[in-house]
Amino acid sequence: MTNRGFLVAAGTLVVANVLIFGGVMRNRAGNPDAVVRLSERELESWGDHSEGAETFLNLRLQWKTAPGPGGKPWFNRAKLEALGNIGIPAADDTAAHREWSRGTKPGYAVLELAGPAWERWREAAPLKSDSIPTRLMAVDFGLDPLALRQQYPERSQYLILPATYHAIIVSSVRDSMSNTVTPARIEGQVRELLPGTVHVPRPLRDSLIGLGAELNDSTTHFEVTLKVGRKWEVWVE
């Protein structure tokens, strides 16, 4: 590489780093949109701690979609229509549904921590409550994060994060006589959070590794503070 080429490459790298740093600072400027305290129940860790490698640690958010009040799904046909989906086919028209629901669509998911949705999940789950790892439940989905924040103003309990969703067909339920107990229906499903992981900086990384965070087993117990910034990006402290 010539000196000119080296200088151009170095300058490009510097500009890229400045832009990244500037984006981080803008996201963290002012008061956070949300500040929640999460434990190992809501955070799965992964990283590289092998000898000779540069140690890093990331935390992946663990969440479930909770049933709505009365046990009914909240991400129903009406919610799909409210998100701007038109021409939703009938649940029994599998060919039309396959074409209509292809791919995922973006929006914002609302995640509730240790609230009524988690209580409903505990009641509906066949396992003991202490066997259910996460208390973080998806309870709503929308296109406008500011409007969602007005609906869910408690910033220490509700996270609003970029996410994707898609539509699925839930098969009908029949009894032993083949009578339909619950007809087939179309529902939305939160697919993934964007991003679903957060990088752990030093010295918090070293503290969590010291607590065994990388083991992801029943002996590991830790807590971190997760914050959501103005650009709906997360970080931990």
PDB file of N, CA and C in Angstrom, residues 63-68 117 121 136-140 190:
ATOM      1  N   TRP A  63     -36.718 -13.227  26.602  1.00  0.00           N
ATOM      2  CA  TRP A  63     -38.084 -12.748  26.784  1.00  0.00           C
ATOM      3  C   TRP A  63     -39.064 -13.768  26.220  1.00  0.00           C
ATOM      4  N   LYS A  64     -40.305 -13.630  26.614  1.00  0.00           N
ATOM      5  CA  LYS A  64     -41.379 -14.474  26.111  1.00  0.00           C
ATOM      6  C   LYS A  64     -42.556 -13.578  25.751  1.00  0.00           C
ATOM      7  N   THR A  65     -43.452 -14.100  24.922  1.00  0.00           N
ATOM      8  CA  THR A  65     -44.680 -13.373  24.610  1.00  0.00           C
ATOM      9  C   THR A  65     -45.770 -13.838  25.562  1.00  0.00           C
ATOM     10  N   ALA A  66     -46.260 -12.914  26.361  1.00  0.00           N
ATOM     11  CA  ALA A  66     -47.250 -13.259  27.379  1.00  0.00           C
ATOM     12  C   ALA A  66     -48.648 -13.296  26.778  1.00  0.00           C
ATOM     13  N   PRO A  67     -49.540 -14.091  27.354  1.00  0.00           N
ATOM     14  CA  PRO A  67     -50.947 -14.023  26.947  1.00  0.00           C
ATOM     15  C   PRO A  67     -51.554 -12.705  27.413  1.00  0.00           C
ATOM     16  N   GLY A  68     -52.595 -12.268  26.729  1.00  0.00           N
ATOM     17  CA  GLY A  68     -53.279 -11.051  27.131  1.00  0.00           C
ATOM     18  C   GLY A  68     -54.221 -11.309  28.294  1.00  0.00           C
ATOM     19  N   ALA A 117     -48.367  -9.303  33.222  1.00  0.00           N
ATOM     20  CA  ALA A 117     -48.194 -10.294  32.156  1.00  0.00           C
ATOM     21  C   ALA A 117     -47.377 -11.488  32.646  1.00  0.00           C
ATOM     22  N   TRP A 121     -48.407 -15.421  32.925  1.00  0.00           N
ATOM     23  CA  TRP A 121     -47.565 -16.491  32.392  1.00  0.00           C
ATOM     24  C   TRP A 121     -47.318 -17.558  33.455  1.00  0.00           C
ATOM     25  N   LEU A 136     -39.330 -11.099  31.721  1.00  0.00           N
ATOM     26  CA  LEU A 136     -39.506 -10.085  30.687  1.00  0.00           C
ATOM     27  C   LEU A 136     -40.493 -10.595  29.640  1.00  0.00           C
ATOM     28  N   MET A 137     -41.626  -9.904  29.499  1.00  0.00           N
ATOM     29  CA  MET A 137     -42.717 -10.365  28.653  1.00  0.00           C
ATOM     30  C   MET A 137     -43.069  -9.332  27.581  1.00  0.00           C
ATOM     31  N   ALA A 138     -43.176  -9.781  26.333  1.00  0.00           N
ATOM     32  CA  ALA A 138     -43.670  -8.916  25.261  1.00  0.00           C
ATOM     33  C   ALA A 138     -45.176  -8.756  25.426  1.00  0.00           C
ATOM     34  N   VAL A 139     -45.636  -7.513  25.540  1.00  0.00           N
ATOM     35  CA  VAL A 139     -47.053  -7.258  25.825  1.00  0.00           C
ATOM     36  C   VAL A 139     -47.732  -6.378  24.777  1.00  0.00           C
ATOM     37  N   ASP A 140     -46.965  -5.794  23.858  1.00  0.00           N
ATOM     38  CA  ASP A 140     -47.585  -4.942  22.841  1.00  0.00           C
ATOM     39  C   ASP A 140     -46.590  -4.715  21.715  1.00  0.00           C
ATOM     40  N   VAL A 190     -43.927 -11.647  17.664  1.00  0.00           N
ATOM     41  CA  VAL A 190     -42.682 -10.882  17.737  1.00  0.00           C
ATOM     42  C   VAL A 190     -41.543 -11.821  17.375  1.00  0.00           C
TER      43      VAL A 190
END
